[in-house]
Structure formats: structure tokens, C-alpha cells
mmCIF file of N, CA and C in Angstrom:
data_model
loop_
_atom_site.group_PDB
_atom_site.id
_atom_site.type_symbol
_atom_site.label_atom_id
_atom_site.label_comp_id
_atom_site.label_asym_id
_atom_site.label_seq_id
_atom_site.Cartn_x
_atom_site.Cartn_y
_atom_site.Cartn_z
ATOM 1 N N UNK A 1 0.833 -1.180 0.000
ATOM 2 C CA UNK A 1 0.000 0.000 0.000
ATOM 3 C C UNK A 1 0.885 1.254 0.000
ATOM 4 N N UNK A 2 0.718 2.216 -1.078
ATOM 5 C CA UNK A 2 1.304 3.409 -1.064
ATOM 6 C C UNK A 2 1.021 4.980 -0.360
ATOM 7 N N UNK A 3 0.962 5.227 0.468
ATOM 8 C CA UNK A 3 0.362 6.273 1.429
ATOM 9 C C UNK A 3 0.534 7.409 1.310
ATOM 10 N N UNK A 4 1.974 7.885 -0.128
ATOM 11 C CA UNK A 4 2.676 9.437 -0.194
ATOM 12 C C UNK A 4 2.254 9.311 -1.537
ATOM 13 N N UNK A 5 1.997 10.230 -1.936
ATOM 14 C CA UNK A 5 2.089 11.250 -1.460
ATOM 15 C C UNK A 5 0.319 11.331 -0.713
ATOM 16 N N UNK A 6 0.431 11.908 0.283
ATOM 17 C CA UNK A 6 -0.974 11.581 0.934
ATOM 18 C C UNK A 6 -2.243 12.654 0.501
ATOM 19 N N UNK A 7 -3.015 12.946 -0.071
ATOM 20 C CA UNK A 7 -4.234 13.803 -0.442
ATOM 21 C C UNK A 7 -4.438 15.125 -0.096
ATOM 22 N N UNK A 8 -4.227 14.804 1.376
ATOM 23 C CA UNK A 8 -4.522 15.813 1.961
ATOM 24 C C UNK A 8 -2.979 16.858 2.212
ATOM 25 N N UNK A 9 -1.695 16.597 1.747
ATOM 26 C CA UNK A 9 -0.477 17.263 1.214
ATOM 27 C C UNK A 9 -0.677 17.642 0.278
ATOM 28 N N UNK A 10 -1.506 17.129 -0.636
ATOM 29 C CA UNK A 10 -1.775 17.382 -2.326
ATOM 30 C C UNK A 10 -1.970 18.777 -1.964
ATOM 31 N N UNK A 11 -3.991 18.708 -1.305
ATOM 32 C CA UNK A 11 -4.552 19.769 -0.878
ATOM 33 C C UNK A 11 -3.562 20.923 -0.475
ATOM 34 N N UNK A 12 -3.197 20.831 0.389
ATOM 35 C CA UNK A 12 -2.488 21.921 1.364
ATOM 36 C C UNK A 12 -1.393 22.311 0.709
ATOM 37 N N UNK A 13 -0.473 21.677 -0.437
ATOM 38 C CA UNK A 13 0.331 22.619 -1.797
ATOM 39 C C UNK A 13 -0.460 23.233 -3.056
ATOM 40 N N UNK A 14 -1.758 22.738 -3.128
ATOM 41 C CA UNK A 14 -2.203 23.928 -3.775
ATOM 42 C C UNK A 14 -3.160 24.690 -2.932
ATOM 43 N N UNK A 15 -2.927 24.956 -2.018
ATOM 44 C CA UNK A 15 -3.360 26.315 -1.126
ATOM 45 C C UNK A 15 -2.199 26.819 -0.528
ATOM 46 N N UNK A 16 -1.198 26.849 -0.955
ATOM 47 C CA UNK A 16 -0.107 27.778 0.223
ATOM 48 C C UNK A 16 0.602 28.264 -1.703
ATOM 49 N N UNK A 17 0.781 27.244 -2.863
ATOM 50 C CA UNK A 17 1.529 27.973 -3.288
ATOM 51 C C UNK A 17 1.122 29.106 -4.125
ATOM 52 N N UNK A 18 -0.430 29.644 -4.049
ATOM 53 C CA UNK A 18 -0.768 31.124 -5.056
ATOM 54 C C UNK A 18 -0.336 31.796 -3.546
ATOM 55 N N UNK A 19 -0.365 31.460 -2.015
ATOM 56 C CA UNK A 19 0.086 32.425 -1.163
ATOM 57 C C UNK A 19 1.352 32.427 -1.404
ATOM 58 N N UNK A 20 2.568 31.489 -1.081
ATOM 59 C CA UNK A 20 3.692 31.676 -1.649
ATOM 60 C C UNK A 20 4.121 32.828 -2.668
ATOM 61 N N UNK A 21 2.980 32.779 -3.962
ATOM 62 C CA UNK A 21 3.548 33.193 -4.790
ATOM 63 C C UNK A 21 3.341 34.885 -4.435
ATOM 64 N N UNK A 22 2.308 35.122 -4.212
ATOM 65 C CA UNK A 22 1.892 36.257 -3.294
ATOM 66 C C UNK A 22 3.070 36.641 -2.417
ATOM 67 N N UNK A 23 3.368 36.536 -1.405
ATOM 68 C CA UNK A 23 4.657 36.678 -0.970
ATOM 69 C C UNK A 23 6.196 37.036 -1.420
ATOM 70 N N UNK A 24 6.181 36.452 -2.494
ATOM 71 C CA UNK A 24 7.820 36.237 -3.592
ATOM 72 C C UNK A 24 7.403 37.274 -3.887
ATOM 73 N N UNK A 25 6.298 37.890 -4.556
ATOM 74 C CA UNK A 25 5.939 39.275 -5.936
ATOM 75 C C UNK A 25 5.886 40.258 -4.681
ATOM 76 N N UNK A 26 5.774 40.453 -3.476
ATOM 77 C CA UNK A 26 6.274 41.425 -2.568
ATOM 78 C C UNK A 26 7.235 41.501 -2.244
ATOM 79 N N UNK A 27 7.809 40.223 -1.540
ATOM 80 C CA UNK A 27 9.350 40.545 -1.542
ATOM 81 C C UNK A 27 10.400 41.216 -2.557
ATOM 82 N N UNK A 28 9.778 40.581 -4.039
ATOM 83 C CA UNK A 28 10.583 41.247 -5.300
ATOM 84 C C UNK A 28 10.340 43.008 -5.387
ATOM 85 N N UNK A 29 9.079 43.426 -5.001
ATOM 86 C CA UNK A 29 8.822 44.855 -5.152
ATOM 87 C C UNK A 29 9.507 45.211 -3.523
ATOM 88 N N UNK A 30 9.454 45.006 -2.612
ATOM 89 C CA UNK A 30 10.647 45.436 -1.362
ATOM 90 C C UNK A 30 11.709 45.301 -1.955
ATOM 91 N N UNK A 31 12.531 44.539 -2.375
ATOM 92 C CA UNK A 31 13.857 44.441 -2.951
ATOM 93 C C UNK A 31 13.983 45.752 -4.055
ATOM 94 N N UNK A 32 13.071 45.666 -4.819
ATOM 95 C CA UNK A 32 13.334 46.676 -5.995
ATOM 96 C C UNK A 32 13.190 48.577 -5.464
ATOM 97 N N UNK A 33 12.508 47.984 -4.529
ATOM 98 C CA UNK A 33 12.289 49.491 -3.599
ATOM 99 C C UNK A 33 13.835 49.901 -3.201
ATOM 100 N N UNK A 34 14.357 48.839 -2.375
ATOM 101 C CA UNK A 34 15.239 48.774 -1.416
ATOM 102 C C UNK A 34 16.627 49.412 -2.494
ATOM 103 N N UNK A 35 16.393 48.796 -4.037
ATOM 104 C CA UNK A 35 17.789 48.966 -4.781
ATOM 105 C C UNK A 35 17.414 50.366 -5.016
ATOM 106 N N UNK A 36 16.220 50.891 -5.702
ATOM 107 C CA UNK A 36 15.921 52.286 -6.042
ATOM 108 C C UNK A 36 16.613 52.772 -5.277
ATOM 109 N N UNK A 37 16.202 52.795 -3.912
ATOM 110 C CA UNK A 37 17.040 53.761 -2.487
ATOM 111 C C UNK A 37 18.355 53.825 -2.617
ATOM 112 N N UNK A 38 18.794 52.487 -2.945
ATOM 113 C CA UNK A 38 20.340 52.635 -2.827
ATOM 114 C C UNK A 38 20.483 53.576 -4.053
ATOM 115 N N UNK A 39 20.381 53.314 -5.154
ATOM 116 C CA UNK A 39 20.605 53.991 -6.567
ATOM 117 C C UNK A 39 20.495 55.997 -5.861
ATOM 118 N N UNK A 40 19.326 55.911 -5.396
ATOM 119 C CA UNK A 40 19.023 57.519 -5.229
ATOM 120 C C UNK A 40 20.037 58.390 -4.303
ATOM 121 N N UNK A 41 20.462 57.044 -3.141
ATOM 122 C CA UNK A 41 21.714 57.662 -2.164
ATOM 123 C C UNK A 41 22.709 57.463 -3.202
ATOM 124 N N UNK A 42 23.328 56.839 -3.587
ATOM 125 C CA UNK A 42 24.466 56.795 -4.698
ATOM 126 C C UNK A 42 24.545 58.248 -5.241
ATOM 127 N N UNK A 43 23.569 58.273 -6.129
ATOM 128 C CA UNK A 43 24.011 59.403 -7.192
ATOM 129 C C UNK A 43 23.854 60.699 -6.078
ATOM 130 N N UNK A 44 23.090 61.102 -5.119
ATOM 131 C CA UNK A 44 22.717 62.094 -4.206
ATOM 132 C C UNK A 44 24.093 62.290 -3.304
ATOM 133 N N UNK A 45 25.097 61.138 -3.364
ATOM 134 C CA UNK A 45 26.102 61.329 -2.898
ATOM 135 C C UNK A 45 26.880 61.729 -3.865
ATOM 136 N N UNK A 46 26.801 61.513 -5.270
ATOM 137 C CA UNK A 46 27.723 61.940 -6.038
ATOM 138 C C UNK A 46 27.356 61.969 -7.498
ATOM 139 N N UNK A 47 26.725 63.097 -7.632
ATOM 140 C CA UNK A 47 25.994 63.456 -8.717
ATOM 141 C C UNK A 47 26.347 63.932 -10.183
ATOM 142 N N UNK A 48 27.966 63.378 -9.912
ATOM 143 C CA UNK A 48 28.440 63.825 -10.978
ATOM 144 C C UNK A 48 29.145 62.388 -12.364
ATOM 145 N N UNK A 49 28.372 61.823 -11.585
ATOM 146 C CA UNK A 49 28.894 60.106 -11.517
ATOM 147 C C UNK A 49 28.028 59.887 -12.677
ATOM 148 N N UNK A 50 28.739 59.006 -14.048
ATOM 149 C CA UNK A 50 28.451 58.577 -14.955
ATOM 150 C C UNK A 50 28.847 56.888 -14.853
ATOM 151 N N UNK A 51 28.035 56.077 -15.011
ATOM 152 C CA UNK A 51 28.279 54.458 -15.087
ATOM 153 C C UNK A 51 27.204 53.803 -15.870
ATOM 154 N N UNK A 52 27.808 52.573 -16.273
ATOM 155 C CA UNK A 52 26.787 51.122 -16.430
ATOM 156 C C UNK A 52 26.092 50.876 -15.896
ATOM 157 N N UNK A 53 25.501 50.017 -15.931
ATOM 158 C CA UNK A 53 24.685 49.074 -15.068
ATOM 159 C C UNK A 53 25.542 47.835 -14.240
ATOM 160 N N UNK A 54 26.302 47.744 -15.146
ATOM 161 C CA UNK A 54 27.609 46.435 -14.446
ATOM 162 C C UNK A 54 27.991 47.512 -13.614
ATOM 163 N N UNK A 55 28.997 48.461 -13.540
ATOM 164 C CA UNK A 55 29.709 49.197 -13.105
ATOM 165 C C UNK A 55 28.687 49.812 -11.683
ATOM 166 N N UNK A 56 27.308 50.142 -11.553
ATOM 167 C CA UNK A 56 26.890 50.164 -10.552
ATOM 168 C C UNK A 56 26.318 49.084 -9.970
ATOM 169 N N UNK A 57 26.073 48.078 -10.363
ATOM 170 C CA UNK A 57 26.244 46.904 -9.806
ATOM 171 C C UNK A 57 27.113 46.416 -8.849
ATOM 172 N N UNK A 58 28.395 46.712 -9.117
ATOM 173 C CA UNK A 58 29.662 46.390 -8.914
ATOM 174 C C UNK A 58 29.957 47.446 -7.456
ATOM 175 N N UNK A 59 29.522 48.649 -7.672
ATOM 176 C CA UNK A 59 29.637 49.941 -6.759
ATOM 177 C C UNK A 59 28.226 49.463 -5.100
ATOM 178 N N UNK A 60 27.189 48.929 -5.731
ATOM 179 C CA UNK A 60 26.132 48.456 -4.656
ATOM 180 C C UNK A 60 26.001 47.424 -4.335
ATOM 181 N N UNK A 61 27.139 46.214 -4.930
ATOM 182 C CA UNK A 61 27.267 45.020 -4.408
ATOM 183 C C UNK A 61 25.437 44.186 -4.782
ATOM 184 N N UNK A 62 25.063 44.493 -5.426
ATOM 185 C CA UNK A 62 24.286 44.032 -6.011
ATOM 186 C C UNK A 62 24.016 43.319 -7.341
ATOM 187 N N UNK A 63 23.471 42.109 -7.856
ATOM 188 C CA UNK A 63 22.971 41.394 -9.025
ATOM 189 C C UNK A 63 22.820 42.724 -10.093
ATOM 190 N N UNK A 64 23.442 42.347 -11.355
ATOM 191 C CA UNK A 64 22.968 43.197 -12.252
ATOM 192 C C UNK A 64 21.957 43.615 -12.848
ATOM 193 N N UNK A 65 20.851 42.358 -12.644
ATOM 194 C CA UNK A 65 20.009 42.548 -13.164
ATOM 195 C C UNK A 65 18.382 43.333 -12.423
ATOM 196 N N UNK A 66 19.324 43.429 -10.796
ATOM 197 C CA UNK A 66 18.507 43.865 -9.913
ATOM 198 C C UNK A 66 18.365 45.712 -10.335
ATOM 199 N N UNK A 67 19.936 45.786 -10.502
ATOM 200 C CA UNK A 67 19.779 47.334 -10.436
ATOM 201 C C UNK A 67 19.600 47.611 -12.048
ATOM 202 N N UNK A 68 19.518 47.308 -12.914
ATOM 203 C CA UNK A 68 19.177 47.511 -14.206
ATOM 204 C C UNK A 68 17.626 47.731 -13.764
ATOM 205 N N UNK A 69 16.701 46.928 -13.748
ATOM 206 C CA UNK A 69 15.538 47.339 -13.276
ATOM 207 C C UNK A 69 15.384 48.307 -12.846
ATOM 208 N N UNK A 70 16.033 48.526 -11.630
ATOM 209 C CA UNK A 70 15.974 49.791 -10.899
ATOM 210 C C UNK A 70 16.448 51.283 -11.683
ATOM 211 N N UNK A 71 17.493 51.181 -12.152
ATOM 212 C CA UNK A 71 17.500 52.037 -12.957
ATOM 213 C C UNK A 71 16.747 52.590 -14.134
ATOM 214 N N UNK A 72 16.000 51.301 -14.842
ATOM 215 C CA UNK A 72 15.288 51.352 -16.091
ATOM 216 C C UNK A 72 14.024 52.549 -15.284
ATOM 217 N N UNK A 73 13.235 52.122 -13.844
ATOM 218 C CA UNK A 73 12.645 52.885 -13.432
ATOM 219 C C UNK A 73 12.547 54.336 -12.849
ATOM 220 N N UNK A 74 13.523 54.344 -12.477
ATOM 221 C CA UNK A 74 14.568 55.548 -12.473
ATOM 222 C C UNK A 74 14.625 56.695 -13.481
ATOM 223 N N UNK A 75 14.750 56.235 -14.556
ATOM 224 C CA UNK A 75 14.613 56.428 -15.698
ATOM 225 C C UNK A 75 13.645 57.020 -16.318
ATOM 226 N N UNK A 76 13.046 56.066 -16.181
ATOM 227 C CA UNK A 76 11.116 56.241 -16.768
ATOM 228 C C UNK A 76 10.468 57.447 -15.989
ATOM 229 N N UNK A 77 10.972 57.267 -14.390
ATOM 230 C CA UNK A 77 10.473 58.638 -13.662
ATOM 231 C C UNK A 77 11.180 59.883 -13.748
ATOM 232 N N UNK A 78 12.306 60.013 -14.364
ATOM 233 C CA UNK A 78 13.255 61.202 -15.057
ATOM 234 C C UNK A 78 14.107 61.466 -14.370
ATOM 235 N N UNK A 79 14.201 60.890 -13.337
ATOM 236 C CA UNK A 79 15.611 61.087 -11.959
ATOM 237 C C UNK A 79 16.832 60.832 -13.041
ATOM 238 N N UNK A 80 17.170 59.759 -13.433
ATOM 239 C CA UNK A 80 18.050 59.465 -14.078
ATOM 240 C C UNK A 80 18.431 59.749 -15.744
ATOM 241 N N UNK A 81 19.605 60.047 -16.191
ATOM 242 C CA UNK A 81 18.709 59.659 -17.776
ATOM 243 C C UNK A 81 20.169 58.900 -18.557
ATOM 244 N N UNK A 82 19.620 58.373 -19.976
ATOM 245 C CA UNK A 82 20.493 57.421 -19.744
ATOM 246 C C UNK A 82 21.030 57.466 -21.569
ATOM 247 N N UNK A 83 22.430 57.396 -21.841
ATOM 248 C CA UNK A 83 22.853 57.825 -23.084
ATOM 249 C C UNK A 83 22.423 56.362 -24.002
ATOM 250 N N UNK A 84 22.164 57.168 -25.324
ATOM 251 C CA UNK A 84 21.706 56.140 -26.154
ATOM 252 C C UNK A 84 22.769 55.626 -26.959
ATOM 253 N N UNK A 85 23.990 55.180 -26.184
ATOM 254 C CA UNK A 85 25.113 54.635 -27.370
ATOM 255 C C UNK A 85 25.264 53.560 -27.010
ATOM 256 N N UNK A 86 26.166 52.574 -27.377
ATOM 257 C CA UNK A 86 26.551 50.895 -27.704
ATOM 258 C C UNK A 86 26.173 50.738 -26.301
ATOM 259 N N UNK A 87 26.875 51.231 -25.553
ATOM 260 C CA UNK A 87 26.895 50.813 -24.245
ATOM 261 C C UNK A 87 26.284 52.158 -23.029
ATOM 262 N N UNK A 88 25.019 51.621 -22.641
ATOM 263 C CA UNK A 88 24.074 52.507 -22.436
ATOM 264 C C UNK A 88 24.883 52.827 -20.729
ATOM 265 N N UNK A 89 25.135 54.562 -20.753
ATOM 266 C CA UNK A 89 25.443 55.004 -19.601
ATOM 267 C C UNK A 89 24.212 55.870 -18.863
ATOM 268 N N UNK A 90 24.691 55.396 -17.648
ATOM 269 C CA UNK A 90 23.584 56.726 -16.414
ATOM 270 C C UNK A 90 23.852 57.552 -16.030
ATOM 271 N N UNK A 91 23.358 58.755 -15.701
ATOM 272 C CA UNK A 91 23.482 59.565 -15.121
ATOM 273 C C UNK A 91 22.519 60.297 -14.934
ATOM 274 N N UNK A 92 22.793 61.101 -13.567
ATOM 275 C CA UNK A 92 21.532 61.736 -12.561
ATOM 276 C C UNK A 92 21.466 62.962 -13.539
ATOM 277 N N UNK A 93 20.092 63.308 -13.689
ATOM 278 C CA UNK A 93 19.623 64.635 -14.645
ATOM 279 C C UNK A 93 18.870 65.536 -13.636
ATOM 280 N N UNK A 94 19.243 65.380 -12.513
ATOM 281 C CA UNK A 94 18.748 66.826 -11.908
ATOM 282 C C UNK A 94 18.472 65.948 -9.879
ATOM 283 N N UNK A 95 19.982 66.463 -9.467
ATOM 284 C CA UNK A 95 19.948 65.969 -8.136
ATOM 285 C C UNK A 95 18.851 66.843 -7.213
ATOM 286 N N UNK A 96 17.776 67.935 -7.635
ATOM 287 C CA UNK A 96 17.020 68.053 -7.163
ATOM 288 C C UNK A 96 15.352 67.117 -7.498
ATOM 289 N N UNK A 97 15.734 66.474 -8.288
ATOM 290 C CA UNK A 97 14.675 65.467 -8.595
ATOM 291 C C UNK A 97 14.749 64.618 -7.412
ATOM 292 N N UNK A 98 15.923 63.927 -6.804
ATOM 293 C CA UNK A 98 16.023 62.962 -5.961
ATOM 294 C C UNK A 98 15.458 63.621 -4.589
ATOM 295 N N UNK A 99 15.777 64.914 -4.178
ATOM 296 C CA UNK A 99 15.337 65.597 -3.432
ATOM 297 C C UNK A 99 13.727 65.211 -2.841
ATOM 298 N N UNK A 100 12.932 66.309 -4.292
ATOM 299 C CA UNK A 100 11.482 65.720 -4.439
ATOM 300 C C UNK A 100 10.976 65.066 -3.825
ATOM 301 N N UNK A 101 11.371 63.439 -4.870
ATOM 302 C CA UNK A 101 11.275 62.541 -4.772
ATOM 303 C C UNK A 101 11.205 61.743 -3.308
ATOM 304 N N UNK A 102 12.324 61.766 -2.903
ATOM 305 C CA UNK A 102 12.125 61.236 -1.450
ATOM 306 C C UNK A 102 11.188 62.020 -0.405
ATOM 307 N N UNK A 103 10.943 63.528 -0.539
ATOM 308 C CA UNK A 103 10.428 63.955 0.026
ATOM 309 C C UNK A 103 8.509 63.421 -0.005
ATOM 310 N N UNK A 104 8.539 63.339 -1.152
ATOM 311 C CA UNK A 104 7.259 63.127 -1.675
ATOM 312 C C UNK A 104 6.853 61.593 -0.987
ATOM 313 N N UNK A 105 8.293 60.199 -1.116
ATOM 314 C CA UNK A 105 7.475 59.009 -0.708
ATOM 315 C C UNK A 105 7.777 59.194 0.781
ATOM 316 N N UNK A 106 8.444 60.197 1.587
ATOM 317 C CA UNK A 106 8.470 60.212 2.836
ATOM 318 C C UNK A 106 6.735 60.830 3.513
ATOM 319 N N UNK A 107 6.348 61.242 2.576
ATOM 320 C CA UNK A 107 4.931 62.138 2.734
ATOM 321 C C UNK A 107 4.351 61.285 2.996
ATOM 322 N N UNK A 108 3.939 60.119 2.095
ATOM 323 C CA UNK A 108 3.116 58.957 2.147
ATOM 324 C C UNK A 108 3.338 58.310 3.634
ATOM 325 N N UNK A 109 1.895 58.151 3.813
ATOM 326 C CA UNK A 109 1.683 57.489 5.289
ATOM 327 C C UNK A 109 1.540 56.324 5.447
ATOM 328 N N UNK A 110 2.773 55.337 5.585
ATOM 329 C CA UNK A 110 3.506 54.353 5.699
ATOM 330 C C UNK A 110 3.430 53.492 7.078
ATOM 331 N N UNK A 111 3.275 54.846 7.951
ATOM 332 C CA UNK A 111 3.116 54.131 9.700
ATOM 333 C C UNK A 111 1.979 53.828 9.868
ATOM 334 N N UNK A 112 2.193 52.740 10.981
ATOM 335 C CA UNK A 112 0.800 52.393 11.703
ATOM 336 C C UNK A 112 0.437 53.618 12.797
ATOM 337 N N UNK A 113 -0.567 53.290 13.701
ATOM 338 C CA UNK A 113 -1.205 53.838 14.493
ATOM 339 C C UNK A 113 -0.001 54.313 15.459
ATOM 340 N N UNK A 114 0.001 55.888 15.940
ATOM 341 C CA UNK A 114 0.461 56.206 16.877
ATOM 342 C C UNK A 114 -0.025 55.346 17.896
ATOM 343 N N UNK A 115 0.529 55.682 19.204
ATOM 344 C CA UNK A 115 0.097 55.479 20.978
ATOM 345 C C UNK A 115 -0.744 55.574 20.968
ATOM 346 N N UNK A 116 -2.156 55.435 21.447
ATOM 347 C CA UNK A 116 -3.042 55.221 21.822
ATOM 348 C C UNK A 116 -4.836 54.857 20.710
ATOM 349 N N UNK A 117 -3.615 55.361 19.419
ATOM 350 C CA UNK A 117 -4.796 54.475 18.069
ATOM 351 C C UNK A 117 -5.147 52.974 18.489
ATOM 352 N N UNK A 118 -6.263 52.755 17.771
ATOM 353 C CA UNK A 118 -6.204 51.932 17.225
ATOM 354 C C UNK A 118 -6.166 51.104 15.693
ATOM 355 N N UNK A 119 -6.038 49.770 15.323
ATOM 356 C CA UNK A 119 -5.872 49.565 14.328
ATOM 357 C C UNK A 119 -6.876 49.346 13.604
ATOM 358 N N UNK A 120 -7.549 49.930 12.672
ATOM 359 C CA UNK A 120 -8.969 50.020 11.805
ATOM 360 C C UNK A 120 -8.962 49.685 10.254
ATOM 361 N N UNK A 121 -9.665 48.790 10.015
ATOM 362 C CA UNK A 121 -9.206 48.408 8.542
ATOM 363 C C UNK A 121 -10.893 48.285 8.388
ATOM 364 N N UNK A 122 -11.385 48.553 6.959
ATOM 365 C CA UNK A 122 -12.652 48.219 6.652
ATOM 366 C C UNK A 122 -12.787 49.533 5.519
#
């Protein structure tokens, strides 16, 4: 008599892995948040800085393909801008954009309930 894989394991992997997957597609947008930040302190530290994508890769100790993303978005929102030759370079197009910018997602209300709130969802 064969008992494994047992039915009710069947069940319970297809109910955890659309949560799983749920989980991974947040963690990936925290991560991509997390590289933006780094990218925005980078150039805000030194705004005069022209690189790759390897080459800041290499500078944030990060996967290339993490901060390529990040940059591509970067990009798209005009913080960055990026030369159109063989080998596509970055650079910050206006270190008061980054300014803004952070100011603006620091605006967004991110915290929970002060002291004596409570927590209300509906």
C-alpha cells in the first residue's frame, strides 16, 4: 500500500503555493524598492557620476540585473537619464529630482497607528 504522497499534502500545496507566490511578488517589489534607495543615495552622494549598469552593480554590491531594473525605473520617472550609445550610460539629470522625490514618498503614510490608536481596517 502506497500512502505518499498523501491527499490531503496534495490539498495543502495547492493552497499555500498562489500564497507563496503572493509573498515572492512582494518581496521582489521590497527588494526593488530597497535597490531604487540605494541607486538615489548613490548618485545624491555623487551626482556627478556617470556608469553602467555592471559598473553600478559592482559599486552596490548588487545582481545586475537587480539594479538595471531599478535604474530602467529611475529612468522612466526622469531622476536618471540614460545615453543612447553601444553601451548605455547613467546619469543623474537633476539631483534636485532625488530631493522631491524622497520627500514626496516620505509624505506617504507608511506608519501604523500612533500610541493610543487603534488599528482600523474596513
Amino acid at each position: 500500500m502506497n500512502f505518499w504522497p498523501c491527499p490531503c499534502l496534495i490539498t495543502w500545496r495547492k493552497r499555500v503555493r498562489p500564497v507563496a507566490g503572493k509573498i515572492n511578488e512582494e518581496l521582489d517589489q521590497i527588494l526593488q524598492s530597497v535597490v531604487r534607495i540605494e541607486l538615489l543615495t548613490f548618485f545624491q552622494a555623487n551626482p556627478h557620476t556617470r556608469d553602467t549598469a555592471d559598473g553600478l552593480a559592482l559599486r552596490l554590491h548588487r545582481p545586475r540585473h537587480q539594479v538595471e531594473m531599478a535604474l530602467n525605473a529611475l529612468s522612466a520617472l526622469g531622476i536618471l537619464e540614460m545615453s543612447s550609445r553601444r553601451v548605455t550610460i547613467y546619469r543623474l539629470r537633476n539631483s534636485d529630482l532625488i530631493t522631491s522625490y524622497l520627500q514626496e514618498q516620505a509624505g506617504k503614510d507608511i506608519s501604523g497607528p500612533t500610541c493610543g490608536q487603534d488599528w482600523t481596517f474596513g
